[in-house]
Short mmCIF file of C-alpha atoms in Angstrom, two decimals:
data_model
loop_
_atom_site.label_atom_id
_atom_site.label_comp_id
_atom_site.label_asym_id
_atom_site.label_seq_id
_atom_site.Cartn_x
_atom_site.Cartn_y
_atom_site.Cartn_z
CA UNK A 17 110.57 78.26 75.63
CA UNK A 18 109.58 75.06 77.43
CA UNK A 19 111.49 72.96 74.90
CA UNK A 20 114.54 75.20 75.26
CA UNK A 21 114.44 75.03 79.06
CA UNK A 22 114.00 71.27 79.04
CA UNK A 23 116.88 70.92 76.62
CA UNK A 24 119.22 72.96 78.83
CA UNK A 25 118.15 71.25 82.07
CA UNK A 26 118.44 67.70 80.78
CA UNK A 27 121.28 67.97 78.30
CA UNK A 28 124.03 66.18 80.20
CA UNK A 29 121.75 63.47 81.61
CA UNK A 30 120.02 62.70 78.33
CA UNK A 31 123.24 62.89 76.37
CA UNK A 32 125.02 60.36 78.55
CA UNK A 33 121.96 58.11 78.63
CA UNK A 34 121.49 58.20 74.88
CA UNK A 35 125.12 57.60 74.04
CA UNK A 36 125.34 54.67 76.45
CA UNK A 37 122.10 53.15 75.18
CA UNK A 38 123.15 53.60 71.57
CA UNK A 39 126.46 51.87 72.13
CA UNK A 40 124.94 48.93 73.97
CA UNK A 41 121.92 48.37 71.76
CA UNK A 42 123.62 49.07 68.45
CA UNK A 43 126.26 46.48 69.34
CA UNK A 44 123.73 43.67 69.92
CA UNK A 45 120.85 44.02 67.41
CA UNK A 46 120.07 40.31 67.53
CA UNK A 47 119.25 40.45 71.21
CA UNK A 48 116.68 43.14 70.55
CA UNK A 49 114.59 40.80 68.44
CA UNK A 50 114.51 37.81 70.76
CA UNK A 51 111.09 38.84 72.08
CA UNK A 52 108.13 40.14 70.10
CA UNK A 53 107.34 43.85 70.44
CA UNK A 54 104.01 43.11 72.13
CA UNK A 55 105.78 41.33 75.00
CA UNK A 56 107.91 44.42 75.74
CA UNK A 57 105.13 47.03 75.66
CA UNK A 58 105.86 50.26 77.54
CA UNK A 59 103.08 52.73 78.33
CA UNK A 60 105.00 55.43 80.22
CA UNK A 61 107.54 56.48 77.58
CA UNK A 62 107.15 59.83 75.83
CA UNK A 63 108.03 60.10 72.09
CA UNK A 64 108.62 63.83 72.59
CA UNK A 65 111.42 63.12 75.06
CA UNK A 66 112.91 60.51 72.75
CA UNK A 67 113.07 63.06 69.94
CA UNK A 68 114.51 65.58 72.39
CA UNK A 69 117.34 63.11 73.05
CA UNK A 70 117.94 63.00 69.31
CA UNK A 71 117.99 66.80 69.09
CA UNK A 72 120.54 67.00 71.90
CA UNK A 73 122.75 64.64 69.92
CA UNK A 74 122.32 66.91 66.89
CA UNK A 75 123.34 69.89 69.04
CA UNK A 76 126.59 68.10 69.78
CA UNK A 77 127.19 67.55 66.06
CA UNK A 78 127.08 71.27 65.26
CA UNK A 79 129.53 71.82 68.11
CA UNK A 80 132.00 69.54 66.34
CA UNK A 81 131.51 66.37 68.40
CA UNK A 82 132.57 63.56 66.04
CA UNK A 83 131.49 60.91 68.55
CA UNK A 84 127.96 62.29 68.44
CA UNK A 85 128.05 62.26 64.64
CA UNK A 86 129.17 58.63 64.56
CA UNK A 87 126.44 57.68 67.03
CA UNK A 88 123.61 59.43 65.19
CA UNK A 89 122.63 56.51 63.00
CA UNK A 90 122.81 53.89 65.79
CA UNK A 91 120.73 56.24 67.97
CA UNK A 92 118.05 56.53 65.28
CA UNK A 93 117.86 52.74 65.20
CA UNK A 94 117.58 52.56 68.98
CA UNK A 95 114.79 55.15 69.12
CA UNK A 96 112.93 53.40 66.30
CA UNK A 97 112.97 50.14 68.26
CA UNK A 98 111.77 51.94 71.36
CA UNK A 99 108.86 53.33 69.33
CA UNK A 100 107.84 49.77 68.46
CA UNK A 101 107.50 48.95 72.16
CA UNK A 102 105.14 51.81 73.02
CA UNK A 103 101.48 51.37 73.90
CA UNK A 104 99.48 51.95 70.67
CA UNK A 105 97.23 54.39 72.57
CA UNK A 106 100.16 56.83 72.84
CA UNK A 107 100.03 57.54 69.09
CA UNK A 108 96.49 58.89 69.34
CA UNK A 109 97.93 62.13 70.74
CA UNK A 110 98.75 64.55 67.93
CA UNK A 111 101.96 65.73 69.61
CA UNK A 112 103.30 62.18 69.51
CA UNK A 113 102.47 61.86 65.82
CA UNK A 114 104.40 65.11 65.25
CA UNK A 115 107.31 63.58 67.17
CA UNK A 116 107.19 60.68 64.74
CA UNK A 117 107.32 63.16 61.84
CA UNK A 118 110.32 64.89 63.41
CA UNK A 119 112.02 61.53 63.84
CA UNK A 120 111.55 60.61 60.16
CA UNK A 121 112.69 64.02 58.89
CA UNK A 122 115.81 63.68 61.05
CA UNK A 123 116.86 60.51 59.26
CA UNK A 124 114.80 57.93 61.12
CA UNK A 125 113.28 55.03 59.22
CA UNK A 126 109.65 55.24 58.12
CA UNK A 127 109.47 51.44 58.15
CA UNK A 128 109.00 51.67 61.93
CA UNK A 129 105.62 53.30 61.43
CA UNK A 130 104.72 51.00 58.56
CA UNK A 131 105.18 48.13 61.00
CA UNK A 132 103.01 49.90 63.57
CA UNK A 133 100.33 50.53 60.94
CA UNK A 134 100.32 46.80 60.12
CA UNK A 135 99.66 46.18 63.82
CA UNK A 136 96.61 48.45 63.57
CA UNK A 137 98.07 51.58 65.18
CA UNK A 138 96.31 54.82 64.17
CA UNK A 139 98.18 58.12 63.91
CA UNK A 140 96.45 61.46 64.34
CA UNK A 141 97.30 64.74 62.67
CA UNK A 142 97.69 65.84 59.05
CA UNK A 143 97.86 62.69 56.88
CA UNK A 144 99.78 64.57 54.15
CA UNK A 145 102.43 65.53 56.67
CA UNK A 146 102.78 62.04 58.14
CA UNK A 147 102.75 60.20 54.80
CA UNK A 148 105.04 62.81 53.24
CA UNK A 149 107.58 62.45 56.04
CA UNK A 150 107.45 58.67 55.64
CA UNK A 151 108.07 58.93 51.89
CA UNK A 152 110.93 61.39 52.52
CA UNK A 153 112.60 59.03 55.00
CA UNK A 154 112.39 56.19 52.48
CA UNK A 155 113.90 58.20 49.62
CA UNK A 156 110.71 58.48 47.56
CA UNK A 157 111.31 62.10 46.56
CA UNK A 158 108.43 62.51 44.13
CA UNK A 159 105.79 61.22 46.52
CA UNK A 160 107.31 63.22 49.39
CA UNK A 161 107.25 66.33 47.22
CA UNK A 162 103.60 65.86 46.25
CA UNK A 163 102.51 65.32 49.85
CA UNK A 164 104.70 67.77 51.79
CA UNK A 165 104.02 70.71 49.48
CA UNK A 166 100.38 70.47 50.60
CA UNK A 167 101.54 71.35 54.12
CA UNK A 168 102.07 74.94 55.23
CA UNK A 169 104.94 74.89 57.77
CA UNK A 170 103.79 78.19 59.27
CA UNK A 171 100.72 76.42 60.69
CA UNK A 172 102.85 73.85 62.54
CA UNK A 173 104.50 74.06 65.98
CA UNK A 174 108.01 75.53 65.72
CA UNK A 175 109.68 72.30 66.89
CA UNK A 176 108.68 70.51 63.69
CA UNK A 177 107.96 73.41 61.31
CA UNK A 178 111.64 74.09 60.61
CA UNK A 179 112.27 70.47 59.71
CA UNK A 180 109.30 70.39 57.35
CA UNK A 181 110.41 73.62 55.64
CA UNK A 182 113.94 72.26 55.22
CA UNK A 183 112.64 69.04 53.67
CA UNK A 184 110.42 71.05 51.30
CA UNK A 185 113.39 73.22 50.28
CA UNK A 186 115.59 70.19 49.59
CA UNK A 187 112.88 68.47 47.56
CA UNK A 188 112.27 71.38 45.17
CA UNK A 189 115.82 72.80 45.02
CA UNK A 190 116.91 70.73 42.01
CA UNK A 191 114.06 71.83 39.73
CA UNK A 192 113.26 75.22 41.24
CA UNK A 193 116.24 76.69 43.15
CA UNK A 194 114.66 80.15 43.24
CA UNK A 195 111.41 78.78 44.70
CA UNK A 196 113.35 76.80 47.32
CA UNK A 197 114.68 80.01 48.88
CA UNK A 198 111.43 80.75 50.72
CA UNK A 199 111.51 77.34 52.41
CA UNK A 200 115.19 77.61 53.31
CA UNK A 201 114.52 81.03 54.86
CA UNK A 202 111.58 79.64 56.84
CA UNK A 203 113.64 76.71 58.12
CA UNK A 204 116.40 79.06 59.34
CA UNK A 205 114.00 81.50 60.98
CA UNK A 206 111.98 78.82 62.75
CA UNK A 207 114.86 76.80 64.21
CA UNK A 208 117.91 79.07 64.69
CA UNK A 209 120.93 77.62 66.42
CA UNK A 210 120.04 74.03 65.50
CA UNK A 211 121.18 71.43 62.99
CA UNK A 212 118.19 72.50 60.87
CA UNK A 213 119.57 76.02 60.44
CA UNK A 214 123.11 74.71 59.92
CA UNK A 215 121.90 72.36 57.20
CA UNK A 216 119.79 75.06 55.55
CA UNK A 217 122.71 77.53 55.47
CA UNK A 218 125.10 74.92 54.12
CA UNK A 219 122.77 74.15 51.20
CA UNK A 220 121.35 77.60 50.57
CA UNK A 221 124.53 79.68 50.41
CA UNK A 222 126.05 78.16 47.23
CA UNK A 223 122.59 78.05 45.67
CA UNK A 224 121.99 81.81 45.99
CA UNK A 225 125.48 82.44 44.61
CA UNK A 226 124.53 80.51 41.46
CA UNK A 227 121.37 82.61 41.27
CA UNK A 228 123.56 85.72 41.21
CA UNK A 229 122.67 87.07 44.65
CA UNK A 230 126.21 87.60 45.93
CA UNK A 231 125.07 89.90 48.74
CA UNK A 232 122.86 87.19 50.25
CA UNK A 233 125.56 84.58 49.70
CA UNK A 234 128.00 86.65 51.73
CA UNK A 235 125.41 87.25 54.45
CA UNK A 236 124.61 83.55 54.76
CA UNK A 237 128.31 82.63 54.74
CA UNK A 238 129.00 85.06 57.56
CA UNK A 239 126.13 83.62 59.57
CA UNK A 240 127.37 80.07 59.08
CA UNK A 241 130.99 80.69 59.97
CA UNK A 242 130.08 82.84 62.98
CA UNK A 243 127.55 80.37 64.37
CA UNK A 244 128.80 76.99 63.13
CA UNK A 245 132.56 77.29 62.61
CA UNK A 246 133.05 74.22 64.85
CA UNK A 247 130.42 72.06 63.16
CA UNK A 248 131.35 68.62 61.89
CA UNK A 249 130.39 69.93 58.44
CA UNK A 250 132.25 73.28 58.68
CA UNK A 251 135.24 72.03 56.69
CA UNK A 252 132.96 71.06 53.82
CA UNK A 253 131.30 74.48 53.94
CA UNK A 254 134.64 76.33 53.83
CA UNK A 255 135.53 74.35 50.69
CA UNK A 256 132.21 75.37 49.17
CA UNK A 257 132.76 79.06 49.96
CA UNK A 258 136.28 78.94 48.49
CA UNK A 259 135.01 77.28 45.31
CA UNK A 260 132.24 79.85 44.91
CA UNK A 261 134.25 83.03 45.45
CA UNK A 262 137.14 81.86 43.26
CA UNK A 263 134.91 80.92 40.34
CA UNK A 264 134.42 83.02 37.24
CA UNK A 265 130.67 83.27 37.84
CA UNK A 266 131.20 85.05 41.13
CA UNK A 267 134.14 87.35 40.45
CA UNK A 268 134.30 89.32 37.24
CA UNK A 269 137.26 91.64 37.88
CA UNK A 270 140.57 91.29 39.64
CA UNK A 271 139.89 94.38 41.74
CA UNK A 272 136.99 92.52 43.38
CA UNK A 273 139.62 90.81 45.54
CA UNK A 274 139.20 93.70 47.98
CA UNK A 275 135.55 92.77 48.49
CA UNK A 276 136.43 89.11 48.95
CA UNK A 277 139.20 89.87 51.41
CA UNK A 278 136.84 92.08 53.38
CA UNK A 279 134.45 89.13 53.65
CA UNK A 280 137.20 86.75 54.76
CA UNK A 281 138.69 89.20 57.26
CA UNK A 282 135.45 89.31 59.24
CA UNK A 283 135.76 85.68 60.28
CA UNK A 284 137.72 84.28 63.22
CA UNK A 285 141.45 83.70 62.66
CA UNK A 286 141.11 79.95 62.23
CA UNK A 287 138.40 80.34 59.59
CA UNK A 288 140.47 83.02 57.85
CA UNK A 289 143.50 80.72 57.65
CA UNK A 290 141.54 77.75 56.32
CA UNK A 291 139.46 79.83 53.94
CA UNK A 292 142.41 81.71 52.42
CA UNK A 293 144.27 78.46 51.80
CA UNK A 294 141.28 76.78 50.21
CA UNK A 295 140.51 79.89 48.20
CA UNK A 296 144.08 79.88 46.88
CA UNK A 297 143.87 76.20 45.96
CA UNK A 298 140.44 76.49 44.33
CA UNK A 299 141.58 79.54 42.35
CA UNK A 300 144.75 77.75 41.23
CA UNK A 301 142.87 74.66 40.04
CA UNK A 302 140.29 76.77 38.18
CA UNK A 303 143.04 78.78 36.45
CA UNK A 304 142.44 82.02 38.35
CA UNK A 305 146.15 82.52 39.09
CA UNK A 306 145.77 86.17 40.16
CA UNK A 307 143.47 85.17 43.00
CA UNK A 308 145.65 82.19 43.86
CA UNK A 309 148.61 84.53 44.34
CA UNK A 310 146.62 86.97 46.45
CA UNK A 311 144.97 84.29 48.56
CA UNK A 312 148.23 82.49 49.40
CA UNK A 313 150.07 85.78 50.01
CA UNK A 314 147.29 86.93 52.35
CA UNK A 315 147.63 83.68 54.30
CA UNK A 316 151.39 84.12 54.64
CA UNK A 317 150.78 87.65 55.96
CA UNK A 318 148.93 86.08 58.91
CA UNK A 319 152.30 84.64 60.11
CA UNK A 320 150.77 81.28 60.96
CA UNK A 321 152.72 78.92 63.23
CA UNK A 322 151.35 75.88 61.38
CA UNK A 323 154.33 74.66 59.32
CA UNK A 324 152.19 72.37 57.18
CA UNK A 325 149.83 75.18 56.18
CA UNK A 326 152.76 77.53 55.49
CA UNK A 327 154.28 74.95 53.13
CA UNK A 328 150.91 74.60 51.43
CA UNK A 329 150.59 78.38 50.97
CA UNK A 330 154.12 78.64 49.54
CA UNK A 331 153.27 75.85 47.10
CA UNK A 332 150.15 77.62 45.82
CA UNK A 333 151.98 80.96 45.59
CA UNK A 334 154.82 79.52 43.52
CA UNK A 335 152.55 77.31 41.42
CA UNK A 336 150.39 80.31 40.51
CA UNK A 337 153.50 82.12 39.25
CA UNK A 338 154.84 79.14 37.28
CA UNK A 339 153.05 80.02 34.04
CA UNK A 340 154.00 83.70 34.03
CA UNK A 341 157.04 85.94 33.79
CA UNK A 342 158.11 85.02 37.31
CA UNK A 343 158.75 81.39 36.38
CA UNK A 344 162.35 81.47 37.64
CA UNK A 345 161.21 82.62 41.08
CA UNK A 346 158.41 80.03 40.89
CA UNK A 347 160.85 77.16 40.29
CA UNK A 348 162.98 78.23 43.25
CA UNK A 349 159.92 78.44 45.48
CA UNK A 350 158.55 75.09 44.32
CA UNK A 351 161.85 73.30 44.90
CA UNK A 352 162.16 74.79 48.41
CA UNK A 353 158.88 73.18 49.48
CA UNK A 354 159.56 69.67 50.75
CA UNK A 355 157.30 67.09 49.14
CA UNK A 356 157.21 65.17 52.43
CA UNK A 357 155.38 68.13 54.02
CA UNK A 358 152.60 67.99 51.42
CA UNK A 359 149.55 65.79 50.94
CA UNK A 360 149.45 63.40 47.98
CA UNK A 361 147.20 65.80 46.06
CA UNK A 362 149.50 68.75 46.68
CA UNK A 363 152.52 66.71 45.62
CA UNK A 364 150.84 66.31 42.22
CA UNK A 365 150.29 70.09 42.07
CA UNK A 366 153.97 70.63 42.89
CA UNK A 367 155.13 68.24 40.13
CA UNK A 368 152.77 69.75 37.55
CA UNK A 369 153.83 73.31 38.44
CA UNK A 370 157.53 72.46 38.15
CA UNK A 371 156.90 70.87 34.76
CA UNK A 372 154.95 73.95 33.67
CA UNK A 373 157.71 76.36 34.73
CA UNK A 374 160.34 74.25 32.96
CA UNK A 375 158.44 74.21 29.66
CA UNK A 376 158.57 78.02 29.60
CA UNK A 377 162.39 78.13 29.67
CA UNK A 378 162.93 75.07 27.42
CA UNK A 379 164.19 75.74 23.90
CA UNK A 380 161.59 74.77 21.24
CA UNK A 381 162.23 71.35 19.67
CA UNK A 382 161.90 70.72 15.93
CA UNK A 383 158.91 68.77 14.73
CA UNK A 384 159.62 65.24 13.54
CA UNK A 385 157.43 62.88 11.52
CA UNK A 386 155.57 60.30 13.56
CA UNK A 387 157.64 57.46 12.07
CA UNK A 388 160.84 59.13 13.26
CA UNK A 389 159.60 59.53 16.80
CA UNK A 390 161.99 56.96 18.27
CA UNK A 391 165.15 57.71 16.19
CA UNK A 392 167.68 60.53 16.57
CA UNK A 393 166.83 63.73 14.76
CA UNK A 394 168.90 64.30 11.56
CA UNK A 395 168.51 67.65 9.77
CA UNK A 396 167.59 67.47 6.05
CA UNK A 397 170.23 70.08 5.03
CA UNK A 398 173.37 71.48 6.52
CA UNK A 399 174.76 68.17 7.78
CA UNK A 400 178.25 68.94 6.51
CA UNK A 401 178.38 72.17 8.51
CA UNK A 402 177.44 70.32 11.72
CA UNK A 403 180.42 67.90 11.49
CA UNK A 404 183.87 68.60 12.82
CA UNK A 405 185.53 66.39 10.14
CA UNK A 406 183.64 66.49 6.83
CA UNK A 407 186.12 64.04 5.22
CA UNK A 408 184.62 61.21 7.29
CA UNK A 409 181.71 60.95 4.82
CA UNK A 410 183.86 60.67 1.65
CA UNK A 411 184.20 56.83 1.69
CA UNK A 412 180.50 56.43 2.22
CA UNK A 413 179.66 58.80 -0.64
CA UNK A 414 182.05 56.90 -2.97
CA UNK A 415 180.45 53.57 -1.98
CA UNK A 416 176.96 54.94 -2.73
CA UNK A 417 178.11 56.19 -6.15
CA UNK A 418 179.58 52.77 -7.02
CA UNK A 419 176.32 51.10 -5.98
CA UNK A 420 174.32 53.44 -8.20
CA UNK A 421 176.51 52.59 -11.22
CA UNK A 422 176.14 48.87 -10.57
CA UNK A 423 172.38 49.11 -10.38
CA UNK A 424 172.20 50.94 -13.69
CA UNK A 425 174.02 48.07 -15.44
CA UNK A 426 172.03 45.32 -13.75
CA UNK A 427 169.22 43.51 -15.56
CA UNK A 428 166.05 42.46 -13.77
#
């Protein structure tokens, strides 16, 4: 509660201070190193507050603030440099060591604390947690896995427990996706409404779908799009959802469209529009033309005012029909969509769909030997019947007969 209250009370002040500091300091890294760290020692700074600044920046990211996203990495660098200037005595407090762990699990560099260790700084707290977070920040997955799995996140303060659980889930998800679910669930429960939960949902939802738990997948997807529909990463998540629900592993029967549409209809109108379009595209690319037709038709039923999206939906609808009995209607629809209104990728879909529809109505061509590939086709029999004036060949036939007689009399 104290962390939450502090975050609300100081959000605007800390946000403006952090963004300004990040811009200034990230733009002049050389100036930061003109003086040794020992000459700039600060004893009054609080690592907890520095990490709180970072969390406020993360809050802006899940609200869709692209500026905050672009400043995240420079801000991590700035905070790391500020850590180097702190009085070594500060790190003897366990809460400050946990702040360092939170910093590293948020993307901060562990080399900061390696440098401090070289200077003789001692860190209190669980050594497995601290060393594991350092290994995680430096990309040493195996060492991080060995160390962090010795830590029970339930025993940690909530402010860092969710981050630890998320890191544990990510580390074991490749080899043991089923076992990772417990850690993803813990991360979400411990830090709801934060970038930790957003990240956990974004990774966990497609994973449970692959495990066959469609009910949980739908529940997690609803949670994400209700809570984080404005996140910087929301577009990526919508693509993931569309890929999952249009795939053959998720849907077994065409009548399951009703269940999918029920899921989509529960979202806000913007998410519905985006999701239906991406579902239609994913279904079309994967060959699920029935779902591509239904997804694009459902989008058009929303009567969107976005001309670009309407053109896109009409493209997917016509392209999905191009390989079936409605190919004539498909060609008309495809030609009506202006290529200039489409992205480069959708222009390729349009061209491929038109070619597909045309091959259905094209009369079959006779097979020709490979050597005759670049010469006009001449039938083996029935040539006389194909000519308007059969007498035109008489002189040529007489010349061939004379040549045959001459060859018979020749001596070689």
